[in-house]
Coordinates of C-alpha atoms and ligand atoms in Angstrom, one line a residue:
M27 CA -0.1 0.0 0.0
I28 CA 1.3 3.4 -1.1
T29 CA 2.1 5.8 1.8
R30 CA -0.3 8.7 1.3
I31 CA 0.8 12.1 2.6
L32 CA -1.5 15.3 3.0
C33 CA 0.3 18.5 2.5
V34 CA -1.7 21.4 3.8
E35 CA 0.2 24.4 2.4
D36 CA -1.0 27.8 1.0
N37 CA 2.2 28.9 -0.8
P38 CA 2.5 27.4 -4.3
Q39 CA 6.3 27.3 -4.4
N40 CA 6.3 25.5 -1.1
M41 CA 3.7 23.2 -2.1
R42 CA 5.5 22.5 -5.6
L43 CA 8.7 21.8 -3.5
V44 CA 7.1 19.2 -1.0
R45 CA 5.2 17.5 -4.0
K46 CA 8.4 17.0 -6.1
I47 CA 10.4 15.6 -3.2
L48 CA 7.6 13.2 -2.1
I49 CA 6.5 12.1 -5.4
G50 CA 10.2 11.5 -6.4
A51 CA 10.5 9.2 -3.4
G52 CA 7.3 7.1 -4.3
Y53 CA 4.9 8.6 -1.8
E54 CA 1.7 9.7 -2.8
V55 CA 0.6 13.5 -2.2
V56 CA -2.8 14.9 -1.6
E57 CA -3.1 18.9 -1.4
A58 CA -5.0 21.2 0.6
V59 CA -4.5 24.8 0.4
N60 CA -6.2 26.0 3.4
G61 CA -7.6 24.7 6.7
E62 CA -11.1 24.1 5.9
Q63 CA -9.9 22.2 2.8
A64 CA -7.6 20.2 5.2
L65 CA -10.5 19.2 7.5
A66 CA -12.6 18.1 4.7
M67 CA -10.0 16.0 3.0
I68 CA -9.0 14.4 5.9
E69 CA -12.2 12.7 6.4
Q70 CA -12.2 11.6 2.6
E71 CA -9.4 9.7 2.1
P72 CA -7.0 7.5 4.4
L73 CA -3.9 9.3 5.4
D74 CA -0.5 8.0 6.8
V75 CA 1.0 11.6 7.4
V76 CA -0.3 15.0 7.5
L77 CA 2.2 18.0 6.7
M78 CA 0.6 21.1 8.3
D79 CA 1.8 24.6 7.4
V80 CA 1.4 26.5 10.5
N81 CA 0.6 29.9 8.7
L82 CA -2.7 29.2 6.6
P83 CA -5.1 31.9 5.3
D84 CA -8.2 30.8 7.1
I85 CA -7.4 28.7 10.2
D86 CA -4.4 28.7 11.5
G87 CA -2.7 25.4 11.3
L88 CA -2.3 24.5 15.1
E89 CA -5.8 25.2 15.4
V90 CA -6.7 22.9 12.5
T91 CA -4.5 20.4 14.5
R92 CA -6.3 20.8 17.7
R93 CA -9.5 20.1 15.5
I94 CA -8.1 16.9 14.2
R95 CA -7.2 15.8 17.4
Q96 CA -10.7 16.3 18.7
M97 CA -11.7 13.6 16.5
P98 CA -10.7 10.1 18.1
Q99 CA -10.3 8.3 14.7
F100 CA -7.3 10.5 14.0
N101 CA -5.6 10.3 17.6
N102 CA -2.9 8.3 15.7
L103 CA -2.4 10.3 12.6
P104 CA 1.0 11.7 12.5
I105 CA 0.9 15.5 12.0
V106 CA 4.2 17.3 11.1
A107 CA 4.1 21.3 11.5
L108 CA 5.9 23.2 8.9
T109 CA 6.7 26.8 10.4
A110 CA 8.4 29.5 8.6
N111 CA 9.4 31.6 11.9
A112 CA 11.6 29.4 13.8
M113 CA 10.9 31.3 17.0
H114 CA 11.7 30.4 20.3
G115 CA 8.9 28.0 21.9
D116 CA 7.8 27.4 18.5
R117 CA 8.5 23.5 18.8
E118 CA 6.6 23.5 22.0
R119 CA 3.4 25.4 20.7
C120 CA 3.2 23.0 17.9
M121 CA 3.6 19.9 20.2
E122 CA 1.0 21.3 22.5
A123 CA -1.5 21.7 19.8
G124 CA -1.0 18.1 18.9
C125 CA 1.8 17.9 16.3
N126 CA 4.2 14.9 16.4
G127 CA 6.9 16.3 14.5
Y128 CA 8.2 19.7 13.4
V129 CA 10.1 20.7 10.3
P130 CA 11.3 24.5 10.0
K131 CA 11.3 26.3 6.6
P132 CA 13.1 26.5 4.5
I133 CA 12.3 22.7 3.9
T134 CA 15.0 20.5 3.0
K135 CA 14.7 17.2 1.5
V136 CA 16.9 15.4 4.1
E137 CA 14.9 17.0 7.2
L138 CA 11.5 16.1 5.5
F139 CA 12.4 12.6 4.9
A140 CA 13.8 12.1 8.4
T141 CA 10.7 13.2 9.9
I142 CA 8.4 11.4 7.7
T143 CA 10.5 8.3 8.3
Q144 CA 10.2 8.8 12.2
M145 CA 6.5 9.4 12.0
L146 CA 5.9 6.3 9.9
R147 CA 7.8 4.2 12.1
Q148 CA 6.3 5.6 15.4
S149 CA 2.9 5.1 14.3
G150 CA 3.5 1.5 12.7
R151 CA 2.8 2.7 9.2
A152 CA 6.3 1.8 7.9
Q153 CA 6.1 2.0 4.0
G154 CA 4.3 -0.7 2.4
S155 CA 2.8 -1.9 6.0
Y156 CA -0.9 -2.3 6.7
E157 CA -2.3 -1.1 10.0
P158 CA -6.0 -2.0 10.5
S159 CA -8.3 0.6 11.6
V160 CA -10.2 0.7 14.8
S161 CA -13.3 -0.7 13.5
E162 CA -11.2 -3.4 11.9
A163 CA -9.4 -4.3 15.0
E164 CA -12.7 -5.2 16.8
I165 CA -13.6 -7.8 14.2
P166 CA -13.4 -11.3 15.9
G167 CA -10.2 -13.4 14.7
R168 CA -8.3 -10.6 13.5
G169 CA -7.3 -7.6 15.8
N170 CA -8.6 -9.5 19.0
A171 CA -5.2 -11.6 18.4
R172 CA -3.3 -8.8 19.8
T173 CA -5.6 -8.2 22.8
A174 CA -5.9 -11.8 23.8
P175 CA -2.8 -12.2 25.8
M176 CA -4.2 -9.5 28.2
Q177 CA -7.5 -11.4 28.7
V178 CA -5.5 -14.2 30.3
P179 CA -6.0 -14.4 34.0
S180 CA -2.8 -14.0 35.7
P181 CA -3.2 -16.5 38.6
A182 CA -3.4 -19.3 36.1
P183 CA 0.3 -19.1 34.6
D184 CA 1.6 -18.5 38.0
R185 CA 0.2 -21.7 39.7
F186 CA 1.7 -23.8 36.7
S187 CA 5.2 -22.2 37.1
R188 CA 5.3 -22.9 40.8
Ligands
MN20 MN1 1.5 29.5 4.9

């Protein structure tokens, strides 16, 4: 399965740069040019990572991030802040808003790749891997395999080992 990345960015040059870098690396890129569009797109198709420009024309990128985090189904969706003004406390503000990573502008290929790779690894979405959604994990015989060991009462193994 191809890794799909949503880039939320209102600056056409930055968008072009990110698109070129990511498509060149085999990622699929979907684009939003403002916060409202980002919020609409996020519910339309499955995404592996969101790159979120902090300065957007309508809703602040950090506010968009907060709204995404209010939706439980996107709790584990990695969001990377793209920020132009590398000011003191910027990273903290991004993390507090719910971002998982931070790439200061001007964006470099190395930094972008490193951050995306880290995000995919942390969320268990290594490229080409498949992570079941919450609803799929609840189907008996599938996701249950993961939770089954926790349902084994602890006294039983103890008794046998003694
Ligand atoms: Mn911007």
